Amino acid sequence: SIKMDLLHSNGVLIIQHLQRDYRAYQDFLNFMSHVGDPRNIFSIYFPLWFQLNQVVGTKMIWVAVIGDWFNLIFKWILFGHRPYWWVQETMIYPNQSSPCLEQFPITCETGPGSPSGHAMGSSCVWYVMVTAALSYTVRWKDKSAVTLHRLTWSFLWSIFWIIQISVCISRVFIATHFPHQVVLGVFAGILVAEAFEHTPAIQTASLRMYIKTNLFLFIFALGFYLSLKLLDIDLLWSVPKAKKWCANPDWINIDTTPFAGLVRNLGALFGLGLGINSEMFITSCKGKNSCKISFRILCIAASLATLQLYNFVKIPTHTEYLFYLLSFCKSAAMPLTVVALVPYCVHSLMRTTEKKLN
């Protein structure tokens, strides 16, 4: 399509401009790309918010999982190219003089490019956090408090858009997305997050509901993939392109493939459901210690520290199906640790200490 080629070629010009004129900000832009990584939702944002407000923490996981699932389906429907391979294969440049785009260790994503998963994940989870923070200030009634609420509203939404714009620029800078793909990702993420503002049922969902949701998401995605495969449409078309045009084979990571993200998210949702419906959660997070600031601070610190240890657990990649299975288990263990295991251990420790003091 001529219009899409024109959109892509204009995007390449923007990428070249960023890589040429913003070289001094390379480290910052690479950092912002990591900030937008959807995996940070489970290892950083969720542990912080769940102990501060279980409603917000639960919503954050649901928004992240459903948002990433929609992102996968959109990617499969839209067939979006990524800049680092598109410039090598397009025929619109004369005399085979394709532009030279620099690649980085985080450039070589293997899935389709539209919409951006980083931009979508970042916008949906930050939307949840900002609206949650503002919900505390909206209750203030006196005149001075209303003024403070307006200032807080302006400040938080300014932070929101600064972060989203920075993540978008970083993804374009490293040549893994075209500008229109990150813009689409941001607004798609906001729509998903806004939809969950009006879905209170997730707060009382049973373990059966979590399992049913997991099965629906998995069966739909797999069925969609197999149905199109029967029509001779390969939804994994982007993986060989990524392997062919990535500047360094070591930068290709199975963790960035479409099904890896799906399995990771389903594991996180299952782990959340298992944790919230466990006796450990009821005993610790619903007990008398749950209202204590010291309990929450200890849970946050212990959760963050424990989850960092999961980063040292390297899943073998030589067998694809084994990788998916272990990735599911690892992802399920993370919210289960935050919701049930750590709070129960902290609760038991505090109860033992209280008995000794008495």
Short mmCIF file of N, CA and C in Angstrom, two decimals, residues 232-340:
data_model
loop_
_atom_site.label_atom_id
_atom_site.label_comp_id
_atom_site.label_asym_id
_atom_site.label_seq_id
_atom_site.Cartn_x
_atom_site.Cartn_y
_atom_site.Cartn_z
N ASP A 232 -3.37 -20.60 5.51
CA ASP A 232 -2.02 -20.36 4.99
C ASP A 232 -1.53 -18.94 5.31
N ILE A 233 -1.97 -18.41 6.46
CA ILE A 233 -1.49 -17.12 6.94
C ILE A 233 -0.65 -17.37 8.19
N ASP A 234 0.62 -17.13 8.10
CA ASP A 234 1.55 -17.38 9.22
C ASP A 234 1.64 -16.15 10.10
N LEU A 235 1.10 -16.25 11.32
CA LEU A 235 1.12 -15.11 12.24
C LEU A 235 2.48 -14.93 12.89
N LEU A 236 3.37 -15.88 12.68
CA LEU A 236 4.74 -15.73 13.21
C LEU A 236 5.70 -15.31 12.10
N TRP A 237 5.17 -14.63 11.09
CA TRP A 237 5.97 -14.19 9.94
C TRP A 237 7.10 -13.25 10.34
N SER A 238 6.92 -12.54 11.46
CA SER A 238 7.91 -11.53 11.85
C SER A 238 9.17 -12.13 12.46
N VAL A 239 9.08 -13.36 12.98
CA VAL A 239 10.23 -13.95 13.66
C VAL A 239 11.40 -14.18 12.70
N PRO A 240 11.20 -14.80 11.52
CA PRO A 240 12.34 -14.95 10.59
C PRO A 240 12.88 -13.62 10.09
N LYS A 241 12.02 -12.61 9.96
CA LYS A 241 12.51 -11.29 9.55
C LYS A 241 13.44 -10.71 10.61
N ALA A 242 13.04 -10.86 11.88
CA ALA A 242 13.87 -10.36 12.97
C ALA A 242 15.22 -11.07 13.00
N LYS A 243 15.20 -12.39 12.81
CA LYS A 243 16.45 -13.15 12.83
C LYS A 243 17.34 -12.80 11.64
N LYS A 244 16.72 -12.49 10.52
CA LYS A 244 17.49 -12.19 9.31
C LYS A 244 18.16 -10.83 9.37
N TRP A 245 17.46 -9.83 9.90
CA TRP A 245 17.96 -8.46 9.80
C TRP A 245 18.49 -7.89 11.10
N CYS A 246 18.44 -8.63 12.17
CA CYS A 246 19.04 -8.15 13.42
C CYS A 246 20.56 -8.11 13.27
N ALA A 247 21.15 -7.01 13.71
CA ALA A 247 22.59 -6.82 13.51
C ALA A 247 23.43 -7.82 14.30
N ASN A 248 22.88 -8.32 15.40
CA ASN A 248 23.62 -9.25 16.25
C ASN A 248 22.70 -10.39 16.65
N PRO A 249 23.00 -11.63 16.26
CA PRO A 249 22.12 -12.77 16.59
C PRO A 249 21.89 -12.92 18.09
N ASP A 250 22.84 -12.48 18.91
CA ASP A 250 22.69 -12.60 20.36
C ASP A 250 21.59 -11.70 20.91
N TRP A 251 21.17 -10.71 20.11
CA TRP A 251 20.11 -9.80 20.55
C TRP A 251 18.72 -10.39 20.34
N ILE A 252 18.63 -11.49 19.61
CA ILE A 252 17.34 -12.16 19.42
C ILE A 252 17.01 -12.97 20.67
N ASN A 253 15.85 -12.71 21.24
CA ASN A 253 15.48 -13.36 22.49
C ASN A 253 14.10 -14.00 22.32
N ILE A 254 14.00 -15.28 22.67
CA ILE A 254 12.72 -15.99 22.56
C ILE A 254 11.66 -15.35 23.46
N ASP A 255 12.12 -14.61 24.47
CA ASP A 255 11.20 -13.98 25.42
C ASP A 255 10.37 -12.87 24.76
N THR A 256 10.78 -12.43 23.57
CA THR A 256 10.05 -11.36 22.88
C THR A 256 9.08 -11.90 21.83
N THR A 257 9.00 -13.22 21.67
CA THR A 257 8.09 -13.80 20.69
C THR A 257 6.64 -13.64 21.18
N PRO A 258 5.67 -13.62 20.25
CA PRO A 258 4.27 -13.40 20.64
C PRO A 258 3.76 -14.37 21.70
N PHE A 259 4.03 -15.67 21.55
CA PHE A 259 3.50 -16.64 22.50
C PHE A 259 4.20 -16.55 23.86
N ALA A 260 5.43 -16.09 23.88
CA ALA A 260 6.12 -15.93 25.17
C ALA A 260 5.42 -14.88 26.03
N GLY A 261 5.03 -13.78 25.41
CA GLY A 261 4.29 -12.75 26.14
C GLY A 261 2.94 -13.24 26.61
N LEU A 262 2.25 -14.02 25.77
CA LEU A 262 0.95 -14.56 26.14
C LEU A 262 1.06 -15.48 27.36
N VAL A 263 2.01 -16.38 27.31
CA VAL A 263 2.21 -17.34 28.42
C VAL A 263 2.60 -16.60 29.70
N ARG A 264 3.47 -15.60 29.57
CA ARG A 264 3.90 -14.82 30.74
C ARG A 264 2.71 -14.13 31.41
N ASN A 265 1.83 -13.56 30.63
CA ASN A 265 0.68 -12.84 31.18
C ASN A 265 -0.35 -13.78 31.79
N LEU A 266 -0.59 -14.90 31.13
CA LEU A 266 -1.53 -15.87 31.68
C LEU A 266 -1.03 -16.43 33.00
N GLY A 267 0.28 -16.63 33.10
CA GLY A 267 0.85 -17.09 34.36
C GLY A 267 0.66 -16.08 35.47
N ALA A 268 0.86 -14.80 35.16
CA ALA A 268 0.70 -13.74 36.16
C ALA A 268 -0.75 -13.67 36.65
N LEU A 269 -1.70 -13.77 35.73
CA LEU A 269 -3.12 -13.70 36.13
C LEU A 269 -3.50 -14.90 36.97
N PHE A 270 -3.02 -16.08 36.60
CA PHE A 270 -3.31 -17.28 37.38
C PHE A 270 -2.69 -17.18 38.77
N GLY A 271 -1.46 -16.68 38.85
CA GLY A 271 -0.80 -16.52 40.15
C GLY A 271 -1.55 -15.55 41.05
N LEU A 272 -2.07 -14.47 40.47
CA LEU A 272 -2.86 -13.51 41.25
C LEU A 272 -4.12 -14.17 41.79
N GLY A 273 -4.83 -14.90 40.93
CA GLY A 273 -6.05 -15.57 41.38
C GLY A 273 -5.77 -16.60 42.45
N LEU A 274 -4.69 -17.34 42.29
CA LEU A 274 -4.31 -18.35 43.28
C LEU A 274 -3.96 -17.70 44.61
N GLY A 275 -3.25 -16.56 44.55
CA GLY A 275 -2.86 -15.88 45.77
C GLY A 275 -4.02 -15.26 46.52
N ILE A 276 -4.88 -14.54 45.80
CA ILE A 276 -6.00 -13.84 46.43
C ILE A 276 -7.00 -14.81 47.04
N ASN A 277 -7.12 -15.98 46.48
CA ASN A 277 -8.08 -16.96 46.99
C ASN A 277 -7.44 -18.00 47.91
N SER A 278 -6.24 -17.70 48.40
CA SER A 278 -5.54 -18.64 49.29
C SER A 278 -5.79 -18.30 50.75
N GLU A 279 -5.60 -19.29 51.60
CA GLU A 279 -5.74 -19.08 53.05
C GLU A 279 -4.65 -18.16 53.58
N MET A 280 -3.48 -18.21 52.98
CA MET A 280 -2.37 -17.35 53.42
C MET A 280 -2.73 -15.88 53.25
N PHE A 281 -3.38 -15.56 52.12
CA PHE A 281 -3.79 -14.18 51.87
C PHE A 281 -4.85 -13.75 52.88
N ILE A 282 -5.82 -14.59 53.12
CA ILE A 282 -6.90 -14.25 54.07
C ILE A 282 -6.34 -14.08 55.47
N THR A 283 -5.41 -14.95 55.85
CA THR A 283 -4.84 -14.87 57.20
C THR A 283 -4.00 -13.62 57.40
N SER A 284 -3.21 -13.27 56.41
CA SER A 284 -2.26 -12.16 56.57
C SER A 284 -2.84 -10.81 56.13
N CYS A 285 -3.31 -10.73 54.90
CA CYS A 285 -3.76 -9.44 54.35
C CYS A 285 -5.16 -9.05 54.79
N LYS A 286 -5.88 -9.96 55.40
CA LYS A 286 -7.21 -9.63 55.92
C LYS A 286 -7.23 -9.64 57.45
N GLY A 287 -6.08 -9.89 58.04
CA GLY A 287 -6.00 -9.92 59.50
C GLY A 287 -5.74 -8.55 60.10
N LYS A 288 -5.51 -8.53 61.41
CA LYS A 288 -5.34 -7.25 62.11
C LYS A 288 -4.03 -6.55 61.72
N ASN A 289 -3.02 -7.31 61.33
CA ASN A 289 -1.73 -6.71 60.96
C ASN A 289 -1.79 -5.95 59.64
N SER A 290 -2.80 -6.25 58.82
CA SER A 290 -2.87 -5.65 57.49
C SER A 290 -3.05 -4.14 57.53
N CYS A 291 -3.56 -3.63 58.63
CA CYS A 291 -3.79 -2.18 58.74
C CYS A 291 -2.55 -1.44 59.25
N LYS A 292 -1.56 -2.17 59.68
CA LYS A 292 -0.36 -1.54 60.24
C LYS A 292 0.59 -1.08 59.13
N ILE A 293 1.10 0.13 59.27
CA ILE A 293 2.04 0.67 58.29
C ILE A 293 3.31 -0.18 58.24
N SER A 294 3.75 -0.64 59.42
CA SER A 294 4.97 -1.45 59.47
C SER A 294 4.81 -2.75 58.67
N PHE A 295 3.61 -3.34 58.74
CA PHE A 295 3.34 -4.57 57.99
C PHE A 295 3.44 -4.32 56.49
N ARG A 296 2.86 -3.23 56.03
CA ARG A 296 2.86 -2.93 54.61
C ARG A 296 4.27 -2.60 54.10
N ILE A 297 5.01 -1.84 54.90
CA ILE A 297 6.38 -1.48 54.49
C ILE A 297 7.26 -2.73 54.40
N LEU A 298 7.13 -3.61 55.39
CA LEU A 298 7.90 -4.85 55.37
C LEU A 298 7.52 -5.72 54.18
N CYS A 299 6.22 -5.76 53.86
CA CYS A 299 5.76 -6.56 52.72
C CYS A 299 6.30 -6.00 51.40
N ILE A 300 6.30 -4.67 51.27
CA ILE A 300 6.82 -4.05 50.05
C ILE A 300 8.30 -4.35 49.89
N ALA A 301 9.06 -4.13 50.96
CA ALA A 301 10.51 -4.34 50.90
C ALA A 301 10.84 -5.80 50.61
N ALA A 302 10.16 -6.71 51.32
CA ALA A 302 10.43 -8.13 51.13
C ALA A 302 10.00 -8.61 49.75
N SER A 303 8.87 -8.08 49.25
CA SER A 303 8.38 -8.47 47.92
C SER A 303 9.35 -8.02 46.83
N LEU A 304 9.77 -6.76 46.89
CA LEU A 304 10.69 -6.24 45.88
C LEU A 304 12.01 -6.99 45.90
N ALA A 305 12.51 -7.27 47.10
CA ALA A 305 13.77 -7.99 47.21
C ALA A 305 13.65 -9.42 46.67
N THR A 306 12.54 -10.07 47.01
CA THR A 306 12.35 -11.46 46.57
C THR A 306 12.18 -11.55 45.06
N LEU A 307 11.42 -10.59 44.50
CA LEU A 307 11.19 -10.62 43.05
C LEU A 307 12.46 -10.36 42.26
N GLN A 308 13.39 -9.60 42.84
CA GLN A 308 14.66 -9.38 42.14
C GLN A 308 15.44 -10.69 42.02
N LEU A 309 15.23 -11.59 42.98
CA LEU A 309 15.91 -12.88 42.92
C LEU A 309 15.42 -13.72 41.75
N TYR A 310 14.15 -13.49 41.35
CA TYR A 310 13.62 -14.23 40.21
C TYR A 310 14.38 -13.90 38.93
N ASN A 311 14.99 -12.71 38.88
CA ASN A 311 15.76 -12.33 37.69
C ASN A 311 16.97 -13.23 37.48
N PHE A 312 17.43 -13.85 38.58
CA PHE A 312 18.59 -14.74 38.47
C PHE A 312 18.20 -16.15 38.01
N VAL A 313 16.88 -16.39 37.97
CA VAL A 313 16.40 -17.69 37.50
C VAL A 313 16.32 -17.66 35.98
N LYS A 314 17.24 -18.32 35.33
CA LYS A 314 17.31 -18.33 33.87
C LYS A 314 16.59 -19.57 33.33
N ILE A 315 15.60 -19.34 32.51
CA ILE A 315 14.84 -20.44 31.94
C ILE A 315 15.53 -20.96 30.68
N PRO A 316 15.75 -22.26 30.58
CA PRO A 316 16.42 -22.81 29.38
C PRO A 316 15.57 -22.57 28.13
N THR A 317 16.25 -22.21 27.05
CA THR A 317 15.55 -21.85 25.81
C THR A 317 15.75 -22.88 24.69
N HIS A 318 16.44 -23.97 24.97
CA HIS A 318 16.74 -24.93 23.90
C HIS A 318 15.49 -25.69 23.45
N THR A 319 14.52 -25.85 24.36
CA THR A 319 13.25 -26.50 24.01
C THR A 319 12.13 -25.49 24.18
N GLU A 320 11.46 -25.15 23.09
CA GLU A 320 10.49 -24.06 23.11
C GLU A 320 9.32 -24.34 24.06
N TYR A 321 8.75 -25.54 24.00
CA TYR A 321 7.59 -25.85 24.84
C TYR A 321 7.96 -25.88 26.32
N LEU A 322 9.16 -26.36 26.63
CA LEU A 322 9.64 -26.35 28.02
C LEU A 322 9.82 -24.91 28.49
N PHE A 323 10.31 -24.06 27.60
CA PHE A 323 10.46 -22.64 27.94
C PHE A 323 9.12 -22.01 28.28
N TYR A 324 8.10 -22.30 27.49
CA TYR A 324 6.78 -21.73 27.74
C TYR A 324 6.21 -22.23 29.07
N LEU A 325 6.38 -23.50 29.36
CA LEU A 325 5.87 -24.07 30.60
C LEU A 325 6.55 -23.45 31.81
N LEU A 326 7.87 -23.37 31.78
CA LEU A 326 8.61 -22.80 32.90
C LEU A 326 8.37 -21.30 33.02
N SER A 327 8.17 -20.63 31.89
CA SER A 327 7.86 -19.20 31.91
C SER A 327 6.51 -18.96 32.58
N PHE A 328 5.54 -19.82 32.30
CA PHE A 328 4.23 -19.72 32.94
C PHE A 328 4.37 -19.89 34.46
N CYS A 329 5.13 -20.89 34.88
CA CYS A 329 5.31 -21.16 36.32
C CYS A 329 6.03 -20.00 37.01
N LYS A 330 7.06 -19.48 36.37
CA LYS A 330 7.80 -18.36 36.95
C LYS A 330 6.91 -17.12 37.07
N SER A 331 6.13 -16.85 36.04
CA SER A 331 5.24 -15.69 36.06
C SER A 331 4.15 -15.84 37.10
N ALA A 332 3.64 -17.06 37.29
CA ALA A 332 2.62 -17.30 38.30
C ALA A 332 3.19 -17.14 39.70
N ALA A 333 4.45 -17.50 39.87
CA ALA A 333 5.08 -17.42 41.19
C ALA A 333 5.25 -15.98 41.67
N MET A 334 5.39 -15.03 40.75
CA MET A 334 5.67 -13.65 41.14
C MET A 334 4.49 -13.00 41.87
N PRO A 335 3.27 -12.95 41.30
CA PRO A 335 2.15 -12.38 42.07
C PRO A 335 1.77 -13.24 43.27
N LEU A 336 1.95 -14.55 43.17
CA LEU A 336 1.68 -15.42 44.32
C LEU A 336 2.59 -15.06 45.49
N THR A 337 3.83 -14.74 45.18
CA THR A 337 4.79 -14.32 46.21
C THR A 337 4.36 -13.01 46.86
N VAL A 338 3.94 -12.05 46.03
CA VAL A 338 3.55 -10.72 46.53
C VAL A 338 2.26 -10.78 47.34
N VAL A 339 1.31 -11.56 46.86
CA VAL A 339 -0.04 -11.57 47.44
C VAL A 339 -0.13 -12.47 48.67
N ALA A 340 0.53 -13.61 48.63
CA ALA A 340 0.32 -14.60 49.68
C ALA A 340 1.58 -14.96 50.47
#
